[in-house]
Amino acid sequence: MKMKKELSGYVFFIFALSAISVLALITLFIIARGAPLIAKVGLFNFLFGMEWAPSQEKFGIFPMIVGSVSVTLGAALIGVPVGICCSIFLTEFAPPALGNIFRPAIQLLAGIPSVVYGFWGLLFVVPFIRNYLGGPGLSILAGAVILAIMILPTVISISEVSLLALPRQYKEGALALGMTHWQTIYSVMLPAAKSGIVAAVILGIGRAIGETMAAIMILGNAVALPSSILDPVRTLTTNIGIEMGYASGDHQQALFATGIVLFAIIMVLNASAQYIVRRRGK
Amino acid sequence: MIIAGSTSVQPYAELLEEAFAVYAENTLLYQCTIDIQGGGSAAGLTAAETNVADIGMSSRELRETEKEQLPYIFEIAKDGLAIIVHPSNPVANLTTNQLRQIYTQETKNWSELGGNDAAIHVITREDGSGTRSAFEELVMGKTEGIHPKAIVQNSNGAVRLLVSDDPNAIGFISLGLIEAHEGQKEVKSLKLEGIDAIPENVKNGTYQLSRPFIFAAKTEPAGVSKDFIDFIFSPAGKAILAQEGLIV
């Protein structure tokens, strides 16, 4: 390899290695701390157990898996259509001046700390749901609304990039064939940019499933299967966030084990996003 | 010097230790290192009995066998739990039994307790919290625990904020934190068995939701241990505990 001949190559290699080795250390640490508990309780009992009460030696995280999935799905149902429509507006309809206001504003949305989203949700979204829809307000719906806003920047910017990356001929050809602007977008551009948009959605979902601080504040954190979208739930991330303060022994291991499950889910999501993007490249 | 035990007492002991370190350096003219560890009341008392720790911290009364092993007992404060609801809630008093049934969700509607016809929004603390374990010990007893559908918050402040905002919520917090500070909304504390949740009633033992915070030692404290305990019972030490909502 050429790199070996150059000193600077080594230096950069070491820096690159440090990033990877931190990942490896974290992975090993989480597995080393969490795996013994999964082995003790049994993987099936851990994943599909309905009761979580660490002080009584009950370690079942199924309600939290349901919690994570339901909140994330809700966020995607609200956030993805809005995000894709917004990216279509930016690429196809927005006058340059307006686009120059929208893009930085959307980037700013990504920069707001999640605790601020959580606090805003707690003071505005939660009381709104409690007063007009019923229930305690802290609910799947509140979480889905807040997380939908939080995933917007991811969905919008990646969808926009994949729409902009389309060859101009696609659009020009469709228009030349007599299609309207909307038909062109709907039947030519969106299908052509499909893989990029799907990647955007998956990365947005990854963002939603990993969110912790805002989720703790607005989901209510009850460890029970929800029976409606107005019920409180606990997600995998919030389980760790809310209980780590006092956890020790098996309880602490169980939180690391929750981390393993979360880690696996995020890895699958990211890998599938990468796979979809690469397939487009070929 | 090592102090070990109840995770409920631990945060207060750490605050006291910080203030004591400054006091020791400025007034007693020595530097001290006091190591404060958690582990739970039982573990802390065992550590003190076996000389692993100099002082054991307990958030419950000592058993007779423990008292024999650890004759030097100092009750540094009492911690009271207040049951709080929204100020607009017409319910003013509960029995311990009614309270237990709310938390097991056998009672689901305020109308069953003489209140409005509305679902009770039950709020609790997270598993592992000392406040939750105190509530479970004092209210839930040996029946089934708090219902899993109860909303979980991980601090006194979060529970208070939710209750102050939700007309149908009920929660429990440290007794000293009922009062609204600037910018906070009011909450109403309920009587339990007809007894007001006020420090006086915790002190005289009539209000049931309280527990002692105890330092226990095997031998008579001397040196740093004695100075630290004297500091805790001095006006400065008591002020720290009172400010944190404890009853001294």
Coordinates of C-alpha atoms in Angstrom, one line a residue:
Chain A
M1 CA 0.0 0.0 0.0
K2 CA 1.1 3.5 -0.8
M3 CA 0.0 4.8 2.6
K4 CA 2.7 2.9 4.4
K5 CA 5.4 4.9 2.6
E6 CA 4.1 8.2 4.0
L7 CA 4.3 9.3 7.6
S8 CA 1.3 11.5 7.2
G9 CA -0.7 8.5 6.1
Y10 CA 0.1 6.8 9.4
V11 CA -0.9 9.8 11.4
F12 CA -4.3 10.0 9.7
F13 CA -4.7 6.3 10.0
I14 CA -4.3 6.5 13.8
F15 CA -6.9 9.3 14.0
A16 CA -9.3 7.2 11.8
L17 CA -8.6 4.2 14.0
S18 CA -9.5 6.1 17.2
A19 CA -13.0 6.7 15.9
I20 CA -13.5 3.0 15.1
S21 CA -11.9 1.8 18.3
V22 CA -14.2 3.9 20.4
L23 CA -17.1 2.3 18.6
A24 CA -15.6 -1.1 19.3
L25 CA -15.0 -0.3 22.9
I26 CA -18.6 0.9 23.4
T27 CA -20.0 -2.1 21.7
L28 CA -17.8 -4.5 23.7
F29 CA -18.6 -2.7 27.0
I30 CA -22.4 -2.7 26.4
I31 CA -22.3 -6.4 25.5
A32 CA -20.1 -7.4 28.3
R33 CA -22.3 -5.6 30.9
G34 CA -25.6 -6.6 29.4
A35 CA -25.2 -10.1 28.1
P36 CA -24.9 -11.8 31.5
L37 CA -28.4 -10.7 32.4
I38 CA -29.8 -11.8 29.1
A39 CA -28.1 -15.2 29.6
K40 CA -29.6 -15.3 33.2
V41 CA -33.1 -14.4 32.2
G42 CA -33.1 -16.0 28.8
L43 CA -33.3 -14.1 25.5
F44 CA -36.9 -15.0 24.9
N45 CA -38.1 -14.0 28.4
F46 CA -36.1 -10.8 28.1
L47 CA -37.5 -9.8 24.7
F48 CA -41.0 -11.0 25.2
G49 CA -41.5 -10.7 28.9
M50 CA -44.5 -8.5 29.8
E51 CA -43.4 -7.4 33.2
W52 CA -40.6 -5.0 34.1
A53 CA -39.9 -4.6 37.8
P54 CA -36.2 -4.9 38.4
S55 CA -36.5 -4.6 42.2
Q56 CA -38.7 -7.8 42.0
E57 CA -36.3 -9.5 39.5
K58 CA -38.8 -9.1 36.6
F59 CA -37.0 -8.2 33.4
G60 CA -39.3 -8.2 30.4
I61 CA -38.9 -5.4 27.8
F62 CA -41.7 -6.3 25.4
P63 CA -43.9 -3.3 26.5
M64 CA -40.9 -1.0 25.7
I65 CA -40.3 -2.6 22.3
V66 CA -44.0 -2.0 21.6
G67 CA -43.5 1.6 22.9
S68 CA -40.5 2.3 20.7
V69 CA -42.2 0.9 17.6
S70 CA -45.5 2.7 18.1
V71 CA -44.0 6.1 18.8
T72 CA -41.5 5.8 15.9
L73 CA -44.2 4.6 13.6
G74 CA -46.4 7.5 14.6
A75 CA -43.6 9.9 14.1
A76 CA -42.9 8.5 10.7
L77 CA -46.6 8.6 9.7
I78 CA -46.7 12.3 10.5
G79 CA -43.1 13.4 9.7
V80 CA -42.5 11.5 6.4
P81 CA -45.3 12.9 4.3
V82 CA -44.7 16.4 5.6
G83 CA -40.9 16.1 5.0
I84 CA -41.2 14.7 1.5
C85 CA -43.8 17.4 0.5
C86 CA -41.4 20.0 1.9
S87 CA -38.5 18.7 -0.1
I88 CA -40.6 18.7 -3.3
F89 CA -41.6 22.3 -2.5
L90 CA -38.0 23.2 -2.1
T91 CA -36.7 21.5 -5.3
E92 CA -39.6 22.3 -7.6
F93 CA -41.7 25.2 -6.4
A94 CA -39.8 27.5 -4.1
P95 CA -38.5 30.7 -5.6
P96 CA -34.8 31.0 -4.8
A97 CA -35.4 33.8 -2.2
L98 CA -37.9 31.6 -0.3
G99 CA -35.7 28.6 -0.5
N100 CA -32.9 30.5 1.0
I101 CA -35.1 31.2 4.1
F102 CA -36.5 27.7 4.3
R103 CA -33.2 25.7 4.1
P104 CA -31.4 27.4 7.0
A105 CA -34.6 27.4 9.0
I106 CA -34.9 23.6 8.6
Q107 CA -31.2 23.2 9.5
L108 CA -31.9 25.3 12.6
L109 CA -34.6 22.8 13.5
A110 CA -31.9 20.1 13.6
G111 CA -29.8 22.2 15.9
I112 CA -32.4 22.7 18.6
P113 CA -31.5 20.6 21.6
S114 CA -33.9 17.7 22.2
V115 CA -34.5 18.9 25.8
V116 CA -36.1 22.0 24.4
Y117 CA -38.4 20.0 22.2
G118 CA -39.3 18.0 25.2
F119 CA -40.0 21.0 27.4
W120 CA -42.1 22.6 24.7
G121 CA -44.0 19.4 24.2
L122 CA -44.6 19.1 27.9
L123 CA -45.9 22.7 28.2
F124 CA -48.0 22.9 24.9
V125 CA -48.6 19.6 23.2
V126 CA -49.3 17.5 26.3
P127 CA -51.9 19.9 27.8
F128 CA -53.5 20.3 24.4
I129 CA -54.0 16.6 24.1
R130 CA -55.2 16.3 27.7
N131 CA -57.7 19.1 27.3
Y132 CA -59.1 18.3 23.8
L133 CA -58.6 14.5 23.3
G134 CA -58.5 13.2 26.8
G135 CA -56.2 10.9 28.8
P136 CA -53.2 12.2 30.8
G137 CA -51.7 13.9 27.8
L138 CA -48.4 12.2 28.2
S139 CA -48.9 9.7 25.4
I140 CA -47.9 8.0 22.2
L141 CA -49.6 10.8 20.2
A142 CA -47.6 13.6 22.0
G143 CA -44.4 11.7 21.4
A144 CA -45.2 11.0 17.8
V145 CA -45.9 14.7 17.1
I146 CA -42.7 15.9 18.8
L147 CA -40.5 13.2 17.2
A148 CA -42.1 13.9 13.8
I149 CA -40.9 17.5 14.1
M150 CA -37.5 16.3 15.2
I151 CA -37.0 13.9 12.2
L152 CA -38.1 16.6 9.6
P153 CA -34.6 18.0 9.0
T154 CA -33.2 14.5 8.3
V155 CA -36.1 13.5 6.0
I156 CA -36.2 16.9 4.2
S157 CA -32.5 17.3 3.5
I158 CA -31.8 13.8 2.3
S159 CA -34.9 13.7 0.1
E160 CA -34.0 17.0 -1.3
V161 CA -30.5 15.9 -2.2
S162 CA -31.8 12.8 -3.9
L163 CA -34.4 14.8 -5.9
L164 CA -31.7 17.4 -6.9
A165 CA -29.4 14.5 -8.0
L166 CA -31.8 13.4 -10.7
P167 CA -30.6 14.0 -14.3
R168 CA -32.3 17.0 -15.8
Q169 CA -33.4 15.0 -18.8
Y170 CA -35.9 13.1 -16.7
K171 CA -37.9 16.2 -15.9
E172 CA -37.4 17.8 -19.3
G173 CA -38.4 14.6 -21.1
A174 CA -41.6 14.2 -19.0
L175 CA -42.6 17.8 -19.6
A176 CA -41.8 17.4 -23.3
L177 CA -44.2 14.5 -23.5
G178 CA -46.9 16.8 -22.3
M179 CA -47.1 15.8 -18.6
T180 CA -48.2 18.5 -16.2
H181 CA -45.7 19.6 -13.5
W182 CA -47.5 17.6 -10.9
Q183 CA -47.6 14.4 -13.1
T184 CA -43.9 14.8 -13.7
I185 CA -43.2 15.0 -10.0
Y186 CA -45.5 12.2 -9.1
S187 CA -44.9 9.7 -11.8
V188 CA -41.3 10.4 -12.9
M189 CA -39.2 12.2 -10.2
L190 CA -40.5 10.6 -7.1
P191 CA -40.1 7.0 -8.4
A192 CA -36.6 7.9 -9.8
A193 CA -35.5 9.3 -6.4
K194 CA -37.2 6.4 -4.5
S195 CA -34.1 4.8 -3.0
G196 CA -32.8 8.2 -1.7
I197 CA -36.2 9.0 -0.2
V198 CA -36.4 5.5 1.4
A199 CA -32.9 6.0 2.9
A200 CA -34.1 9.4 4.2
V201 CA -37.1 7.8 5.9
I202 CA -35.0 5.0 7.4
L203 CA -32.5 7.5 8.8
G204 CA -35.3 9.6 10.1
I205 CA -36.7 6.5 11.9
G206 CA -33.3 5.8 13.3
R207 CA -33.3 9.3 14.7
A208 CA -36.7 8.9 16.2
I209 CA -36.0 5.5 17.8
G210 CA -32.8 6.8 19.4
E211 CA -34.3 10.0 20.9
T212 CA -34.3 9.9 24.7
M213 CA -34.5 13.3 26.5
A214 CA -37.6 14.6 24.8
A215 CA -39.2 11.2 24.9
I216 CA -38.7 10.9 28.7
M217 CA -40.5 14.2 29.2
I218 CA -43.5 13.6 27.0
L219 CA -44.2 9.8 26.8
G220 CA -45.2 9.2 30.5
N221 CA -42.9 6.2 30.7
A222 CA -45.5 3.7 31.9
V223 CA -44.3 0.1 31.5
A224 CA -47.5 -1.4 30.1
L225 CA -48.9 -2.3 26.7
P226 CA -50.8 0.7 25.4
S227 CA -54.4 0.3 24.4
S228 CA -54.8 3.6 22.5
I229 CA -52.6 6.3 21.1
L230 CA -53.5 8.4 24.1
D231 CA -51.9 6.0 26.6
P232 CA -48.4 6.6 28.1
V233 CA -45.6 4.3 27.0
R234 CA -42.0 3.7 27.7
T235 CA -39.4 3.3 24.9
L236 CA -36.2 1.4 25.0
T237 CA -34.1 4.6 25.3
T238 CA -36.2 6.2 28.0
N239 CA -36.0 3.0 30.0
I240 CA -32.3 3.5 30.3
G241 CA -32.5 7.2 30.7
I242 CA -35.1 7.2 33.4
E243 CA -33.7 4.4 35.6
M244 CA -30.0 4.7 35.3
G245 CA -29.8 7.1 38.3
Y246 CA -30.3 4.5 41.0
A247 CA -29.8 1.2 39.2
S248 CA -27.2 -1.2 40.5
G249 CA -26.5 -4.9 40.2
D250 CA -28.9 -6.9 38.0
H251 CA -31.0 -3.8 37.4
Q252 CA -28.0 -2.0 35.9
Q253 CA -27.1 -5.0 33.8
A254 CA -30.7 -5.1 32.6
L255 CA -30.4 -1.5 31.4
F256 CA -27.2 -2.4 29.5
A257 CA -29.1 -5.3 28.0
T258 CA -31.8 -2.9 26.9
G259 CA -29.0 -1.0 25.2
I260 CA -27.9 -4.1 23.3
V261 CA -31.4 -4.5 21.9
L262 CA -31.5 -0.8 20.9
F263 CA -28.0 -1.1 19.4
A264 CA -29.1 -4.1 17.3
I265 CA -32.2 -2.3 16.0
I266 CA -30.2 0.9 15.1
M267 CA -27.5 -1.2 13.3
V268 CA -30.1 -3.0 11.2
L269 CA -31.8 0.4 10.3
N270 CA -28.5 2.0 9.4
A271 CA -27.3 -1.0 7.4
S272 CA -30.5 -1.1 5.4
A273 CA -30.3 2.6 4.7
Q274 CA -26.7 2.1 3.4
Y275 CA -27.7 -0.9 1.4
I276 CA -30.5 1.0 -0.3
V277 CA -28.3 4.0 -1.1
R278 CA -25.5 1.7 -2.5
R279 CA -27.9 -0.3 -4.7
R280 CA -28.9 3.0 -6.3
G281 CA -25.2 3.7 -7.0
K282 CA -24.9 0.6 -9.2
Chain B
M1 CA -13.6 7.5 56.4
I2 CA -16.4 5.6 54.7
I3 CA -20.1 6.2 55.1
A4 CA -22.3 3.6 53.3
G5 CA -26.0 2.7 53.0
S6 CA -29.4 4.0 51.9
T7 CA -29.5 5.5 48.4
S8 CA -32.3 7.8 49.8
V9 CA -29.9 9.3 52.4
Q10 CA -26.9 9.3 50.1
P11 CA -27.6 12.6 48.2
Y12 CA -28.2 14.4 51.5
A13 CA -25.1 12.9 53.0
E14 CA -23.1 14.1 49.9
L15 CA -24.4 17.6 50.3
L16 CA -23.5 17.6 54.0
E17 CA -20.1 16.2 53.2
E18 CA -19.4 19.0 50.7
A19 CA -20.3 21.7 53.2
F20 CA -18.4 19.9 56.0
A21 CA -15.2 19.7 53.9
V22 CA -15.3 23.5 53.6
Y23 CA -16.1 23.9 57.3
A24 CA -13.3 21.5 58.3
E25 CA -10.7 23.2 56.2
N26 CA -11.6 26.8 57.3
T27 CA -12.6 26.3 60.9
L28 CA -11.2 23.0 62.2
L29 CA -8.1 23.4 60.0
Y30 CA -7.8 20.0 58.6
Q31 CA -8.5 18.3 55.3
C32 CA -10.8 15.4 55.3
T33 CA -12.0 12.9 52.8
I34 CA -15.3 11.2 53.5
D35 CA -16.3 8.6 51.1
I36 CA -20.1 8.3 50.7
Q37 CA -21.4 5.1 49.1
G38 CA -24.8 3.8 48.3
G39 CA -25.8 0.2 48.3
G40 CA -29.0 0.3 50.3
S41 CA -29.9 0.5 54.0
A42 CA -29.3 -3.2 54.7
A43 CA -26.0 -3.3 53.0
G44 CA -24.8 -0.1 54.7
L45 CA -25.7 -1.3 58.2
T46 CA -24.0 -4.6 57.5
A47 CA -20.9 -2.7 56.3
A48 CA -20.9 -0.7 59.6
E49 CA -21.3 -3.9 61.6
T50 CA -18.4 -5.6 59.9
N51 CA -16.2 -2.4 60.1
V52 CA -16.2 -2.1 56.3
A53 CA -17.8 1.3 56.8
D54 CA -17.4 3.7 59.7
I55 CA -21.0 4.8 59.6
G56 CA -24.1 3.1 58.1
M57 CA -26.9 5.1 56.6
S58 CA -30.5 3.8 56.9
S59 CA -33.8 5.1 55.7
R60 CA -35.8 3.0 58.1
E61 CA -35.8 2.3 61.8
L62 CA -33.2 -0.2 62.9
R63 CA -34.3 -3.7 63.8
E64 CA -33.5 -4.9 67.4
T65 CA -30.6 -7.1 66.2
E66 CA -29.1 -4.2 64.3
K67 CA -29.5 -1.9 67.3
E68 CA -27.4 -4.4 69.4
Q69 CA -24.7 -4.4 66.8
L70 CA -24.8 -0.6 66.2
P71 CA -25.6 1.1 69.5
Y72 CA -24.7 4.6 68.4
I73 CA -27.7 5.8 66.5
F74 CA -28.2 9.4 65.2
E75 CA -31.5 10.3 63.5
I76 CA -30.3 13.2 61.3
A77 CA -33.7 14.0 59.8
K78 CA -37.1 12.8 58.9
D79 CA -38.3 12.5 55.4
G80 CA -42.0 12.9 54.7
L81 CA -44.0 12.0 51.6
A82 CA -46.8 14.3 50.6
I83 CA -49.7 13.1 48.4
I84 CA -50.4 15.9 45.9
V85 CA -53.3 16.7 43.6
H86 CA -54.3 19.7 41.5
P87 CA -55.6 22.6 43.6
S88 CA -59.0 22.4 41.8
N89 CA -59.5 18.8 42.9
P90 CA -62.4 18.7 45.5
V91 CA -61.0 15.6 47.3
A92 CA -59.2 16.6 50.5
N93 CA -58.6 13.5 52.4
L94 CA -57.8 9.8 51.7
T95 CA -57.3 6.8 53.8
T96 CA -54.2 4.7 53.3
N97 CA -56.4 2.0 51.9
Q98 CA -58.0 4.3 49.4
L99 CA -54.5 5.5 48.4
R100 CA -53.3 2.0 47.9
Q101 CA -56.3 1.2 45.7
I102 CA -55.6 4.2 43.6
Y103 CA -52.1 3.0 42.9
T104 CA -53.2 -0.6 42.2
Q105 CA -55.9 1.0 40.0
E106 CA -58.7 -0.8 41.7
T107 CA -60.1 2.8 42.1
K108 CA -60.0 4.4 38.7
N109 CA -62.3 7.4 38.9
W110 CA -62.3 10.4 41.2
S111 CA -66.0 10.1 41.7
E112 CA -65.5 6.9 43.7
L113 CA -63.7 9.2 46.2
G114 CA -66.2 12.0 46.2
G115 CA -64.5 14.0 43.5
N116 CA -65.3 14.8 39.9
D117 CA -66.3 12.2 37.4
A118 CA -62.9 11.8 35.8
A119 CA -60.3 9.1 35.4
I120 CA -57.5 9.3 37.9
H121 CA -54.1 9.9 36.3
V122 CA -51.7 8.0 38.6
I123 CA -48.1 9.3 38.7
T124 CA -45.3 7.4 40.3
R125 CA -41.5 7.4 40.5
E126 CA -39.1 5.1 38.6
D127 CA -38.0 1.7 40.0
G128 CA -34.9 2.1 42.1
S129 CA -35.9 5.5 43.4
G130 CA -35.8 5.9 47.2
T131 CA -39.0 7.9 47.2
R132 CA -40.7 5.1 45.3
S133 CA -39.4 2.5 47.7
A134 CA -40.5 4.5 50.7
F135 CA -44.0 4.8 49.1
E136 CA -44.2 1.1 48.4
E137 CA -43.1 0.3 51.9
L138 CA -45.4 2.7 53.7
V139 CA -48.5 2.5 51.4
M140 CA -48.5 -0.5 49.2
G141 CA -47.3 -3.0 51.9
K142 CA -47.1 -6.5 50.8
T143 CA -49.9 -6.4 48.3
E144 CA -49.2 -6.3 44.6
G145 CA -47.1 -3.3 43.6
I146 CA -47.9 -0.1 41.8
H147 CA -49.9 -0.7 38.6
P148 CA -47.7 -0.8 35.5
K149 CA -50.0 1.7 33.7
A150 CA -49.0 4.4 36.1
I151 CA -47.1 7.3 34.6
V152 CA -43.5 7.3 35.6
Q153 CA -41.4 10.4 36.2
N154 CA -37.8 10.4 37.4
S155 CA -37.7 13.4 39.8
N156 CA -39.8 15.1 42.5
G157 CA -39.8 18.2 40.3
A158 CA -41.2 16.4 37.3
V159 CA -44.0 14.8 39.4
R160 CA -44.9 18.2 40.9
L161 CA -44.9 19.9 37.5
L162 CA -47.3 17.3 36.0
V163 CA -49.7 17.4 39.0
S164 CA -49.8 21.2 39.0
D165 CA -50.9 21.1 35.4
D166 CA -53.3 18.2 35.3
P167 CA -56.7 18.5 37.2
N168 CA -57.0 14.7 37.5
A169 CA -53.5 13.7 38.4
I170 CA -52.2 12.3 41.8
G171 CA -48.6 11.9 42.8
F172 CA -46.2 11.7 45.7
I173 CA -43.2 14.0 46.4
S174 CA -41.0 14.9 49.3
L175 CA -42.9 16.8 51.9
G176 CA -40.6 19.8 51.8
L177 CA -41.3 20.4 48.1
I178 CA -45.1 21.2 48.2
E179 CA -44.7 24.9 48.3
A180 CA -44.7 26.7 44.9
H181 CA -41.5 28.6 44.2
E182 CA -41.6 31.6 41.9
G183 CA -43.1 30.7 38.5
Q184 CA -44.4 27.4 39.7
K185 CA -48.1 26.5 39.9
E186 CA -49.6 25.4 43.1
V187 CA -50.3 21.8 44.1
K188 CA -52.6 20.7 46.9
S189 CA -51.4 18.1 49.4
L190 CA -54.0 15.7 50.7
K191 CA -54.7 14.7 54.3
L192 CA -54.0 11.1 55.0
E193 CA -56.4 9.5 57.5
G194 CA -57.5 13.1 58.4
I195 CA -53.9 14.2 59.3
D196 CA -52.3 17.2 57.5
A197 CA -49.1 16.6 55.7
I198 CA -47.1 19.2 57.6
P199 CA -43.6 18.9 59.3
E200 CA -45.2 19.1 62.8
N201 CA -47.2 16.0 62.2
V202 CA -44.2 14.1 60.9
K203 CA -42.3 15.2 63.9
N204 CA -44.9 14.1 66.4
G205 CA -45.5 10.8 64.5
T206 CA -49.2 11.2 63.6
Y207 CA -48.6 11.6 59.8
Q208 CA -47.9 8.1 58.6
L209 CA -46.0 8.7 55.4
S210 CA -42.6 9.4 56.9
R211 CA -39.4 7.6 57.5
P212 CA -36.3 8.5 59.5
F213 CA -32.9 9.0 58.0
I214 CA -30.4 7.4 60.4
F215 CA -26.6 7.3 60.8
A216 CA -25.6 4.3 62.9
A217 CA -22.1 3.4 64.1
K218 CA -20.6 0.4 66.0
T219 CA -18.3 2.4 68.2
E220 CA -18.7 5.9 69.7
P221 CA -17.8 8.3 66.9
A222 CA -14.5 10.0 67.4
G223 CA -12.3 12.3 65.4
V224 CA -13.6 13.1 61.9
S225 CA -16.8 11.0 62.5
K226 CA -17.6 13.0 65.6
D227 CA -16.9 16.3 63.9
F228 CA -19.1 15.4 60.9
I229 CA -22.0 14.3 63.1
D230 CA -21.6 17.4 65.3
F231 CA -21.7 19.4 62.0
I232 CA -24.9 17.7 60.9
F233 CA -26.6 18.7 64.1
S234 CA -25.3 22.2 64.1
P235 CA -27.5 25.0 62.8
A236 CA -25.5 25.0 59.5
G237 CA -26.0 21.3 58.9
K238 CA -29.7 21.5 59.8
A239 CA -30.2 24.4 57.5
I240 CA -28.8 22.3 54.6
L241 CA -31.2 19.4 55.3
A242 CA -34.2 21.7 55.8
Q243 CA -33.5 23.5 52.6
E244 CA -33.6 20.1 50.8
G245 CA -37.1 19.5 52.1
L246 CA -36.3 17.3 55.1
I247 CA -37.7 17.7 58.5
V248 CA -35.0 18.3 61.2

